[in-house]
């Protein structure tokens, strides 16, 4: 219920968000028409289409995005014709002479019929819904990311409809007020005709703005109206803060808080938390044939949800691997469930190579469709679930840390299963490089996404142009945890791709380690880069993927450790310059 209220309030705020400006003329074109027969059907068409397309995008993957691009162009053409009928009714009649009936209906929809038809207004609303710029900010991101991971549901669609209803409420109020102004102006001779033509010109300007990408670019940059801070406050107040990658990474809203762990029970008092799910739904099993919960009865089972570019998952792996090796002969079965965060982590070859590089030899279920994830009702990377020999989950832990407690749980469950030679000692994990434990006392920088869908603290604020190449200028000054782009970049929903050589990313951070998830160009050609810290070569502060002089190259899609500071940690300015085009940057993490 609270999330429905949150989504509705976020929608209400949309009218003051700059990227909705190009679609406002489409709504105000109904000014002067009866609201129930004209304005309301248009807003209903907008809301339903937006909720439908957003729902499909949340659960359908990239193909929906591609299909919707064609739909947007068809909608632009339709709305442009509508705008022409407002400006030049006679020209519109000539253009539609081969389709006189259709042209007549379009003319009626434009407002030339004293008896407006709800069906025509609803059709205009459907077209406008396809053009609606997704400027919902954190709230819509919370809904869509959660839907992708938790699966399609009526609840997801209801949240999207609540958001659309909130936006339409604001637009309805504006439309009713505009109708009163229009009615007053119609008392002047010829004023109504000029207002109608003015709205037609505004609609054509909106079509041009959307076609050129100005609705999500320049308008957002030059406008001083922003609902981001208000929406973030609503998310924090009603939906709760989620953990960052410095602890357990929460799927629905990554990177907005500190480490979080579920309330764990003491190892000597383990309640039954439920039965081990069936483990069905993996697209492929690696290192093993498919395993089932039924076949695993009699064994103690540790299920580890991970993804190979997640820094928290990488830092827990030395312990998971050591447990698998130490207790294998005593009845422990470790199962990794690889649930991807980024698109490249869905590629089986990438997962297989990562497992080989990381030395993972226990069974791994590739959960690209999040079916096992949903069966566990999981929300975190990494997440560990411990099941006893009877197939009952007895303990769980989210995020890094508490390794001694987790190992004692394994020992207790093995003893309960009848194992007689379970050692009391604890393993000492050999964690090196990226997998070395974080120094959380010195981490003051949060996980930061580079793609526009979840980007925060980019400077200048609202300066990212989605899905288009743009030349970015250096930021004059960065505060702690601010970052900026320089050079030519094409910023997508989950990554930014360098469109030319000498493109740079700059970040002001405070942590011992700085990591960045990177991938080479589309053809896989390595991309050379140069790292600087406070404008100088890193020297002793270089990470495992960087030479002391700051040089390195991106050869595969994975997490790269670029900085590891020795000694005291302080605020530093990190920059990475890509000497070749084509690199994709996804997310910063720290340790």
Coordinates of C-alpha atoms in Angstrom, one line a residue:
X1 CA 0.0 0.0 0.0
X2 CA 2.8 2.4 0.9
X3 CA 4.5 1.8 -2.4
X4 CA 1.3 2.5 -4.3
X5 CA 1.1 5.8 -2.5
X6 CA 4.8 6.5 -3.2
X7 CA 4.3 5.7 -6.9
X8 CA 1.3 8.0 -7.1
X9 CA 3.0 10.9 -5.4
X10 CA 6.0 10.4 -7.7
X11 CA 3.7 10.7 -10.7
X12 CA 2.1 13.8 -9.3
X13 CA 5.5 15.4 -9.2
X14 CA 6.2 14.5 -12.9
X15 CA 4.5 17.7 -14.2
X16 CA 7.3 19.8 -12.7
X17 CA 10.0 17.6 -14.2
X18 CA 11.6 19.2 -17.3
X19 CA 11.5 16.2 -19.6
X20 CA 7.7 16.1 -19.7
X21 CA 7.5 19.6 -21.3
X22 CA 7.5 18.3 -24.9
X23 CA 4.3 16.2 -24.3
X24 CA 2.4 19.0 -22.5
X25 CA 1.2 20.5 -25.8
X26 CA -0.4 17.2 -26.8
X27 CA -2.4 17.3 -23.6
X28 CA -3.3 21.0 -23.8
X29 CA -4.5 20.5 -27.4
X30 CA -7.7 19.2 -25.8
X31 CA -8.2 22.7 -24.1
X32 CA -11.6 24.0 -24.8
X33 CA -13.2 20.5 -25.2
X34 CA -15.5 18.9 -22.7
X35 CA -13.2 17.2 -20.1
X36 CA -15.2 14.0 -19.7
X37 CA -15.4 13.4 -23.5
X38 CA -12.0 14.7 -24.5
X39 CA -9.4 15.4 -21.8
X40 CA -10.2 12.3 -19.6
X41 CA -10.1 9.7 -22.5
X42 CA -6.8 11.2 -23.6
X43 CA -5.3 11.0 -20.1
X44 CA -6.6 7.4 -19.7
X45 CA -4.9 6.4 -23.0
X46 CA -1.7 7.9 -21.8
X47 CA -1.8 6.2 -18.5
X48 CA -2.7 2.7 -19.8
X49 CA -0.1 2.8 -22.6
X50 CA 2.7 4.0 -20.3
X51 CA 1.9 1.3 -17.8
X52 CA 1.8 -1.4 -20.5
X53 CA 5.0 -0.4 -22.2
X54 CA 6.8 0.1 -18.9
X55 CA 5.7 -3.3 -17.6
X56 CA 6.9 -5.1 -20.8
X57 CA 10.2 -3.2 -20.6
X58 CA 10.7 -4.4 -17.0
X59 CA 10.2 -8.0 -17.8
X60 CA 10.8 -8.4 -21.5
X61 CA 14.4 -7.3 -22.0
X62 CA 16.0 -5.4 -24.8
X63 CA 13.6 -6.6 -27.6
X64 CA 10.8 -4.5 -26.0
X65 CA 13.0 -1.4 -26.1
X66 CA 13.7 -2.0 -29.8
X67 CA 10.0 -2.5 -30.7
X68 CA 9.0 0.5 -28.7
X69 CA 11.5 2.7 -30.7
X70 CA 9.5 1.9 -33.8
X71 CA 6.3 2.6 -31.9
X72 CA 7.6 6.0 -30.9
X73 CA 8.3 7.0 -34.4
X74 CA 4.8 5.9 -35.6
X75 CA 3.3 7.8 -32.7
X76 CA 5.4 10.9 -33.6
X77 CA 4.1 10.8 -37.2
X78 CA 0.5 10.4 -35.9
X79 CA 0.8 13.3 -33.4
X80 CA 2.5 15.5 -36.1
X81 CA -0.5 15.0 -38.4
X82 CA -2.7 15.9 -35.5
X83 CA -0.7 19.1 -35.0
X84 CA -1.0 20.0 -38.7
X85 CA -4.8 19.7 -38.5
X86 CA -4.7 22.2 -35.7
X87 CA -2.5 24.7 -37.7
X88 CA -3.7 24.1 -41.3
X89 CA -7.0 22.3 -41.5
X90 CA -7.3 22.8 -45.3
X91 CA -3.8 21.4 -45.9
X92 CA -4.6 18.4 -43.7
X93 CA -7.7 17.8 -45.7
X94 CA -5.7 17.7 -48.9
X95 CA -3.0 15.5 -47.5
X96 CA -5.7 13.0 -46.3
X97 CA -7.8 13.1 -49.5
X98 CA -7.1 9.5 -50.4
X99 CA -8.4 8.6 -46.9
X100 CA -11.3 11.1 -46.6
X101 CA -13.0 9.2 -43.8
X102 CA -9.8 8.9 -41.7
X103 CA -9.0 12.6 -42.4
X104 CA -12.4 13.6 -41.2
X105 CA -12.0 11.7 -38.0
X106 CA -8.5 13.2 -37.5
X107 CA -10.0 16.7 -38.1
X108 CA -12.7 15.9 -35.5
X109 CA -10.0 14.7 -33.1
X110 CA -8.2 18.0 -33.6
X111 CA -11.1 19.9 -32.2
X112 CA -13.1 21.0 -35.3
X113 CA -16.1 18.9 -34.3
X114 CA -18.4 20.5 -31.7
X115 CA -19.2 16.9 -30.6
X116 CA -15.8 15.5 -29.6
X117 CA -15.5 11.8 -29.7
X118 CA -13.9 10.0 -26.7
X119 CA -12.5 7.3 -29.0
X120 CA -10.5 9.8 -31.0
X121 CA -9.2 11.4 -27.8
X122 CA -8.2 8.0 -26.4
X123 CA -6.3 7.2 -29.6
X124 CA -4.3 10.5 -29.2
X125 CA -3.6 9.5 -25.6
X126 CA -2.3 6.2 -26.7
X127 CA 0.2 7.9 -29.1
X128 CA 1.2 10.4 -26.4
X129 CA 1.8 7.6 -23.9
X130 CA 4.3 6.1 -26.3
X131 CA 6.2 9.4 -26.4
X132 CA 6.1 10.0 -22.7
X133 CA 9.6 10.6 -21.6
X134 CA 10.6 8.3 -18.6
X135 CA 11.5 11.1 -16.1
X136 CA 10.2 9.2 -13.1
X137 CA 13.6 9.2 -11.4
X138 CA 14.3 6.9 -8.4
X139 CA 10.7 5.8 -7.9
X140 CA 10.2 4.4 -11.4
X141 CA 13.7 2.9 -11.2
X142 CA 12.7 1.2 -8.0
X143 CA 9.6 -0.3 -9.6
X144 CA 11.3 -1.4 -12.9
X145 CA 14.4 -2.9 -11.4
X146 CA 12.4 -4.8 -8.8
X147 CA 10.1 -6.1 -11.6
X148 CA 13.0 -7.4 -13.6
X149 CA 14.3 -9.4 -10.7
X150 CA 11.1 -10.4 -8.9
X151 CA 9.2 -11.2 -12.1
X152 CA 6.0 -10.0 -13.8
X153 CA 3.1 -9.5 -11.4
X154 CA -0.1 -7.7 -11.0
X155 CA 1.6 -5.7 -8.3
X156 CA 4.2 -4.3 -10.7
X157 CA 1.5 -3.2 -13.1
X158 CA -0.5 -1.6 -10.3
X159 CA 2.6 0.4 -9.2
X160 CA 3.1 1.6 -12.7
X161 CA -0.6 2.5 -13.1
X162 CA -0.4 4.4 -9.8
X163 CA 2.6 6.4 -11.1
X164 CA 0.8 7.1 -14.4
X165 CA -2.4 8.1 -12.5
X166 CA -0.5 10.5 -10.4
X167 CA 1.0 12.2 -13.5
X168 CA -2.4 12.3 -15.1
X169 CA -3.9 13.9 -12.0
X170 CA -1.5 16.8 -12.3
X171 CA -2.1 17.1 -16.1
X172 CA -5.9 16.9 -15.5
X173 CA -5.7 19.9 -13.1
X174 CA -3.6 21.8 -15.6
X175 CA -6.0 20.9 -18.4
X176 CA -9.1 22.0 -16.4
X177 CA -7.4 25.3 -15.6
X178 CA -6.4 25.8 -19.2
X179 CA -10.0 25.1 -20.3
X180 CA -11.2 28.0 -18.2
X181 CA -8.6 30.3 -19.8
X182 CA -9.5 29.1 -23.3
X183 CA -13.3 29.6 -22.6
X184 CA -12.6 33.2 -21.5
X185 CA -10.4 33.9 -24.6
X186 CA -13.1 32.5 -26.9
X187 CA -15.3 35.5 -26.0
X188 CA -12.9 37.6 -28.0
X189 CA -13.5 37.5 -31.8
X190 CA -11.0 35.1 -33.4
X191 CA -9.1 34.4 -30.2
X192 CA -10.2 30.7 -30.1
X193 CA -8.9 30.1 -33.6
X194 CA -5.5 31.6 -32.8
X195 CA -5.2 29.6 -29.6
X196 CA -6.0 26.5 -31.5
X197 CA -3.3 27.2 -34.0
X198 CA -0.9 28.1 -31.3
X199 CA -1.4 24.8 -29.7
X200 CA -0.8 23.1 -33.0
X201 CA 2.5 24.9 -33.4
X202 CA 3.4 23.9 -29.8
X203 CA 2.6 20.3 -30.7
X204 CA 4.8 20.3 -33.8
X205 CA 7.6 21.9 -31.6
X206 CA 7.1 19.0 -29.1
X207 CA 7.4 16.5 -32.0
X208 CA 10.6 18.1 -33.1
X209 CA 12.0 18.1 -29.6
X210 CA 11.3 14.4 -29.1
X211 CA 12.6 13.4 -32.5
X212 CA 15.9 15.3 -31.8
X213 CA 16.2 13.8 -28.3
X214 CA 15.8 17.3 -26.6
X215 CA 13.1 16.0 -24.3
X216 CA 15.7 13.9 -22.3
X217 CA 18.8 16.1 -23.0
X218 CA 18.8 19.8 -23.3
X219 CA 15.5 20.4 -21.5
X220 CA 16.7 18.5 -18.5
X221 CA 20.0 20.3 -18.5
X222 CA 18.7 23.9 -18.8
X223 CA 15.7 23.5 -16.5
X224 CA 16.0 24.4 -12.9
X225 CA 13.0 22.2 -12.0
X226 CA 14.0 18.9 -10.6
X227 CA 12.0 16.4 -8.6
X228 CA 15.0 14.1 -7.9
X229 CA 15.6 15.2 -4.4
X230 CA 11.9 15.1 -3.5
X231 CA 11.5 11.6 -5.0
X232 CA 14.6 10.4 -3.1
X233 CA 13.2 11.7 0.1
X234 CA 9.9 9.9 -0.6
X235 CA 11.8 6.6 -1.4
X236 CA 13.7 6.9 1.8
X237 CA 10.6 7.7 3.9
X238 CA 8.1 5.2 2.5
X239 CA 10.2 2.4 0.9
X240 CA 13.2 2.4 3.3
X241 CA 16.9 2.7 2.5
X242 CA 18.7 -0.1 0.8
X243 CA 22.2 -1.3 1.3
X244 CA 25.1 -0.5 -0.9
X245 CA 27.8 -2.7 -2.4
X246 CA 29.9 -2.2 0.7
X247 CA 27.7 -4.8 2.4
X248 CA 24.8 -6.7 0.8
X249 CA 23.8 -5.2 -2.5
X250 CA 20.0 -5.0 -2.6
X251 CA 18.5 -5.7 -6.0
X252 CA 15.6 -3.3 -6.0
X253 CA 17.6 -0.2 -5.3
X254 CA 21.3 -0.8 -5.3
X255 CA 23.8 1.7 -3.9
X256 CA 21.8 4.0 -1.6
X257 CA 22.9 3.1 2.0
X258 CA 25.2 1.2 4.2
X259 CA 25.8 -2.5 4.8
X260 CA 22.7 -4.5 5.7
X261 CA 22.4 -8.0 7.0
X262 CA 19.3 -10.0 8.0
X263 CA 18.7 -10.8 11.6
X264 CA 20.7 -13.9 12.0
X265 CA 20.2 -16.5 14.7
X266 CA 23.0 -17.8 17.0
X267 CA 24.6 -20.9 15.6
X268 CA 23.5 -23.0 18.6
X269 CA 19.8 -22.1 18.0
X270 CA 18.8 -22.5 14.4
X271 CA 15.1 -22.2 13.6
X272 CA 13.5 -23.7 10.5
X273 CA 13.0 -20.9 8.1
X274 CA 11.3 -23.0 5.4
X275 CA 12.0 -25.7 2.9
X276 CA 14.7 -25.6 0.3
X277 CA 13.1 -24.6 -3.0
X278 CA 13.2 -26.9 -6.0
X279 CA 16.1 -25.2 -7.8
X280 CA 14.2 -25.4 -11.1
X281 CA 14.5 -22.7 -13.8
X282 CA 18.3 -22.4 -14.4
X283 CA 19.1 -21.9 -18.1
X284 CA 22.2 -24.0 -17.6
X285 CA 24.1 -25.9 -14.9
X286 CA 27.9 -25.6 -14.9
X287 CA 30.3 -28.1 -13.2
X288 CA 27.4 -30.4 -12.6
X289 CA 24.2 -31.9 -14.1
X290 CA 21.0 -30.2 -12.8
X291 CA 20.4 -30.6 -9.1
X292 CA 17.1 -30.8 -7.2
X293 CA 16.2 -30.2 -3.6
X294 CA 14.7 -33.7 -3.4
X295 CA 18.0 -35.3 -4.6
X296 CA 20.0 -33.3 -2.2
X297 CA 18.2 -34.6 0.9
X298 CA 20.8 -36.2 3.2
X299 CA 23.3 -33.5 2.4
X300 CA 23.9 -30.1 4.0
X301 CA 23.5 -27.5 1.3
X302 CA 24.9 -24.0 1.0
X303 CA 23.3 -21.9 -1.7
X304 CA 25.3 -18.8 -2.7
X305 CA 23.7 -16.1 -4.8
X306 CA 26.4 -14.2 -6.7
X307 CA 27.3 -12.5 -9.9
X308 CA 30.8 -12.3 -11.2
X309 CA 31.3 -8.5 -11.4
X310 CA 29.9 -7.9 -7.9
X311 CA 32.8 -6.8 -5.6
X312 CA 30.9 -8.1 -2.5
X313 CA 30.5 -11.5 -4.1
X314 CA 34.1 -11.6 -5.1
X315 CA 35.3 -10.9 -1.6
X316 CA 33.1 -13.7 -0.1
X317 CA 34.2 -16.3 -2.7
X318 CA 37.5 -17.3 -0.9
X319 CA 35.5 -18.4 2.1
X320 CA 32.8 -20.2 0.1
X321 CA 35.5 -22.0 -2.0
X322 CA 37.4 -23.0 1.2
X323 CA 34.2 -24.3 2.8
X324 CA 33.3 -26.4 -0.3
X325 CA 36.8 -27.9 -0.2
X326 CA 37.0 -28.5 3.5
X327 CA 33.6 -30.0 4.1
X328 CA 32.9 -31.8 0.8
X329 CA 33.8 -35.2 2.1
X330 CA 31.7 -34.7 5.3
X331 CA 28.5 -34.1 3.4
X332 CA 28.4 -30.4 2.4
X333 CA 27.2 -29.4 -1.1
X334 CA 27.9 -25.8 -2.2
X335 CA 25.7 -24.5 -5.0
X336 CA 26.4 -21.2 -6.7
X337 CA 23.4 -19.4 -8.2
X338 CA 24.7 -16.9 -10.7
X339 CA 22.0 -14.2 -11.1
X340 CA 23.2 -11.4 -13.4
X341 CA 23.1 -7.7 -12.7
X342 CA 24.4 -6.5 -16.1
X343 CA 23.5 -7.7 -19.6
X344 CA 27.0 -9.1 -20.3
X345 CA 26.7 -11.4 -17.2
X346 CA 24.0 -13.3 -19.0
X347 CA 26.5 -14.7 -21.5
X348 CA 27.3 -18.3 -20.6
X349 CA 30.8 -17.9 -22.0
X350 CA 31.6 -15.0 -19.8
X351 CA 30.3 -16.8 -16.7
X352 CA 32.3 -20.0 -17.6
X353 CA 35.5 -17.9 -18.0
X354 CA 35.0 -16.1 -14.8
X355 CA 34.5 -19.3 -12.9
X356 CA 37.7 -20.7 -14.4
X357 CA 39.6 -17.5 -13.5
X358 CA 38.2 -17.6 -10.0
X359 CA 38.8 -21.3 -9.4
X360 CA 35.2 -22.2 -8.8
X361 CA 34.7 -26.0 -9.2
X362 CA 31.5 -26.6 -7.3
X363 CA 28.1 -26.6 -9.2
X364 CA 26.7 -23.3 -10.5
X365 CA 23.2 -22.7 -11.7
X366 CA 23.0 -19.9 -14.3
X367 CA 19.8 -18.1 -13.2
X368 CA 19.4 -15.7 -16.1
X369 CA 15.6 -15.6 -15.7
X370 CA 15.8 -15.1 -11.9
X371 CA 13.6 -18.1 -11.3
X372 CA 15.6 -19.6 -8.5
X373 CA 16.1 -16.0 -7.1
X374 CA 12.4 -15.6 -6.9
X375 CA 11.8 -19.1 -5.5
X376 CA 14.0 -18.0 -2.5
X377 CA 12.4 -14.6 -2.4
X378 CA 16.0 -13.3 -2.5
X379 CA 16.9 -9.6 -2.8
X380 CA 20.7 -9.5 -2.3
X381 CA 24.1 -10.1 -3.8
X382 CA 25.7 -12.0 -2.1
X383 CA 23.2 -14.1 -0.2
X384 CA 23.9 -17.4 1.6
X385 CA 21.2 -19.9 2.5
X386 CA 22.1 -22.9 4.6
X387 CA 19.9 -26.0 4.5
X388 CA 20.0 -29.1 6.7
X389 CA 20.0 -32.8 5.6
X390 CA 16.2 -32.8 5.7
X391 CA 15.9 -30.1 3.1
X392 CA 15.0 -27.3 5.5
X393 CA 16.6 -23.8 5.4
X394 CA 18.0 -23.2 8.9
X395 CA 20.1 -20.0 8.5
X396 CA 20.8 -17.2 6.0
X397 CA 23.3 -14.4 5.8
X398 CA 23.3 -11.4 3.4
X399 CA 26.5 -9.5 2.4
X400 CA 30.0 -9.9 3.6
X401 CA 31.4 -10.8 7.0
X402 CA 30.4 -13.1 9.9
X403 CA 32.4 -15.9 8.2
X404 CA 33.2 -17.6 11.5
X405 CA 29.5 -17.7 12.4
X406 CA 28.6 -19.1 9.0
X407 CA 31.2 -21.8 9.3
X408 CA 29.9 -22.8 12.7
X409 CA 26.5 -23.2 11.2
X410 CA 27.9 -25.6 8.6
X411 CA 29.6 -27.6 11.3
X412 CA 26.4 -27.8 13.4
X413 CA 24.3 -28.9 10.5
X414 CA 26.8 -31.6 9.5
X415 CA 26.8 -33.0 13.0
X416 CA 23.0 -33.0 13.0
X417 CA 23.2 -35.0 9.7
X418 CA 25.4 -37.6 11.4
X419 CA 28.9 -36.6 10.4
X420 CA 31.4 -37.8 13.1
X421 CA 34.6 -36.1 12.1
X422 CA 33.6 -32.5 11.9
X423 CA 36.5 -30.3 13.0
X424 CA 35.9 -27.3 15.3
X425 CA 38.6 -25.2 13.7
X426 CA 37.8 -22.4 11.2
X427 CA 39.3 -21.9 7.8
X428 CA 41.7 -19.0 7.0
X429 CA 40.8 -17.7 3.6
X430 CA 43.6 -16.7 1.2
X431 CA 42.1 -13.6 -0.1
X432 CA 44.4 -11.6 -2.4
X433 CA 43.9 -8.7 -4.9
X434 CA 40.3 -7.8 -5.6
X435 CA 39.1 -10.5 -3.2
X436 CA 40.9 -9.1 -0.2
X437 CA 38.5 -7.9 2.5
X438 CA 37.5 -4.2 2.4
X439 CA 38.7 -1.7 4.9
X440 CA 35.2 -0.5 5.8
X441 CA 36.5 2.1 8.3
X442 CA 37.8 4.1 5.4
X443 CA 35.0 3.7 2.9
X444 CA 33.1 6.9 2.4
X445 CA 32.2 6.4 -1.2
X446 CA 29.1 4.4 -2.3
X447 CA 28.6 2.2 -5.3
X448 CA 28.0 4.5 -8.2
X449 CA 26.4 3.5 -11.5
X450 CA 27.4 5.1 -14.8
X451 CA 24.3 4.3 -16.8
X452 CA 21.5 7.0 -16.6
X453 CA 18.9 4.6 -15.2
X454 CA 20.6 4.6 -11.7
X455 CA 23.2 7.4 -12.0
X456 CA 23.6 9.7 -9.0
X457 CA 25.8 12.7 -8.2
X458 CA 26.8 13.3 -11.9
X459 CA 28.1 16.8 -12.4
X460 CA 26.6 18.8 -13.9
X461 CA 23.3 17.7 -12.4
X462 CA 20.9 16.2 -14.9
X463 CA 23.5 16.6 -17.6
X464 CA 23.4 13.1 -19.0
X465 CA 21.9 12.7 -22.5
X466 CA 20.3 9.2 -22.7
X467 CA 21.0 6.9 -25.6
X468 CA 22.8 9.5 -27.8
X469 CA 26.3 10.6 -28.4
X470 CA 27.2 13.8 -26.6
X471 CA 30.5 15.8 -26.0
X472 CA 30.9 16.3 -22.3
X473 CA 33.1 19.1 -20.9
X474 CA 35.3 18.8 -17.8
X475 CA 33.6 19.7 -14.5
X476 CA 35.3 22.7 -12.9
X477 CA 35.2 21.2 -9.4
X478 CA 34.1 18.0 -7.8
X479 CA 32.9 17.5 -4.3
X480 CA 33.3 14.1 -2.5
X481 CA 31.5 11.4 -4.5
X482 CA 30.8 13.6 -7.5
X483 CA 31.8 12.4 -10.9
X484 CA 31.8 13.6 -14.5
X485 CA 32.5 12.6 -18.0
X486 CA 34.8 14.3 -20.6
X487 CA 34.9 13.7 -24.3
X488 CA 32.4 11.9 -26.5
X489 CA 30.1 9.4 -24.7
X490 CA 26.9 7.5 -25.5
X491 CA 25.2 6.9 -22.1
X492 CA 22.8 4.0 -22.0
X493 CA 20.5 2.7 -19.3
X494 CA 23.2 0.6 -17.6
X495 CA 26.5 1.8 -19.1
X496 CA 28.3 4.6 -20.8
X497 CA 30.3 3.9 -24.0
X498 CA 33.2 6.0 -25.2
X499 CA 32.6 7.2 -28.7
X500 CA 36.1 8.5 -29.3
X501 CA 39.6 8.2 -28.0
X502 CA 40.7 10.5 -25.1
X503 CA 37.4 10.1 -23.4
X504 CA 37.7 10.4 -19.6
X505 CA 35.8 9.6 -16.3
X506 CA 36.7 11.6 -13.2
X507 CA 35.6 10.7 -9.7
X508 CA 36.3 12.3 -6.3
X509 CA 36.4 9.4 -3.8
X510 CA 37.4 8.3 -0.3
X511 CA 38.4 4.6 0.1
X512 CA 41.4 2.3 0.1
X513 CA 40.3 0.6 -3.1
X514 CA 38.5 1.8 -6.3
X515 CA 37.0 -0.6 -8.8
X516 CA 35.3 -0.1 -12.1
X517 CA 33.2 -2.6 -14.1
X518 CA 34.4 -2.2 -17.7
X519 CA 34.1 -4.0 -21.0
X520 CA 35.9 -3.6 -24.4
X521 CA 34.2 -2.5 -27.6
X522 CA 31.6 -4.5 -29.6
X523 CA 34.3 -6.4 -31.5
X524 CA 36.2 -7.3 -28.3
X525 CA 39.3 -5.3 -29.3
X526 CA 41.3 -4.3 -26.2
X527 CA 41.0 -0.7 -25.1
X528 CA 44.1 1.0 -23.6
X529 CA 43.6 3.4 -20.6
X530 CA 45.7 5.7 -18.4
X531 CA 44.8 6.2 -14.7
X532 CA 45.8 9.3 -12.7
X533 CA 45.3 10.0 -9.0
X534 CA 45.3 13.8 -8.2
X535 CA 46.7 14.3 -11.6
X536 CA 49.7 12.0 -11.2
X537 CA 50.6 8.4 -12.0
X538 CA 49.3 6.1 -9.1
X539 CA 52.7 4.6 -8.2
X540 CA 52.3 2.5 -5.1
X541 CA 48.6 3.2 -5.1
X542 CA 48.0 1.3 -8.3
X543 CA 45.4 -1.6 -8.4
X544 CA 46.0 -5.1 -9.6
X545 CA 44.8 -4.2 -13.1
X546 CA 47.0 -1.1 -13.4
X547 CA 50.8 -0.6 -13.7
X548 CA 52.5 1.9 -11.4
X549 CA 52.6 4.4 -14.3
X550 CA 48.9 4.2 -14.6
X551 CA 48.7 2.2 -17.8
X552 CA 46.4 -0.8 -18.4
X553 CA 43.9 -2.2 -20.9
X554 CA 40.3 -3.5 -20.9
X555 CA 40.3 -6.9 -22.4
X556 CA 37.1 -8.5 -21.2
X557 CA 33.8 -7.6 -19.4
X558 CA 34.5 -7.7 -15.7
X559 CA 35.4 -5.7 -12.6
X560 CA 38.8 -4.0 -12.7
X561 CA 40.7 -2.9 -9.6
X562 CA 42.3 0.4 -10.5
X563 CA 43.4 1.9 -7.1
X564 CA 44.6 0.3 -3.9
X565 CA 46.1 3.0 -1.6
X566 CA 48.8 2.1 0.9
X567 CA 49.0 3.9 4.2
X568 CA 46.5 6.5 5.2
X569 CA 43.3 7.1 3.1
X570 CA 42.1 10.5 2.2
X571 CA 39.9 12.3 -0.4
X572 CA 41.5 11.8 -3.8
X573 CA 40.5 12.6 -7.4
X574 CA 40.6 9.6 -9.7
X575 CA 40.6 9.9 -13.5
X576 CA 40.8 7.3 -16.2
X577 CA 41.4 8.2 -19.8
X578 CA 40.6 5.7 -22.5
X579 CA 43.1 5.9 -25.3
X580 CA 40.9 4.0 -27.8
X581 CA 37.2 4.3 -28.4
X582 CA 34.6 1.7 -27.7
X583 CA 35.0 0.9 -24.0
X584 CA 31.8 0.5 -21.8
X585 CA 31.8 1.6 -18.2
X586 CA 29.2 0.3 -15.8
X587 CA 29.7 0.9 -12.1
X588 CA 32.2 2.1 -9.5
X589 CA 32.6 0.1 -6.3
X590 CA 34.9 0.7 -3.3
X591 CA 36.6 -1.2 -0.5

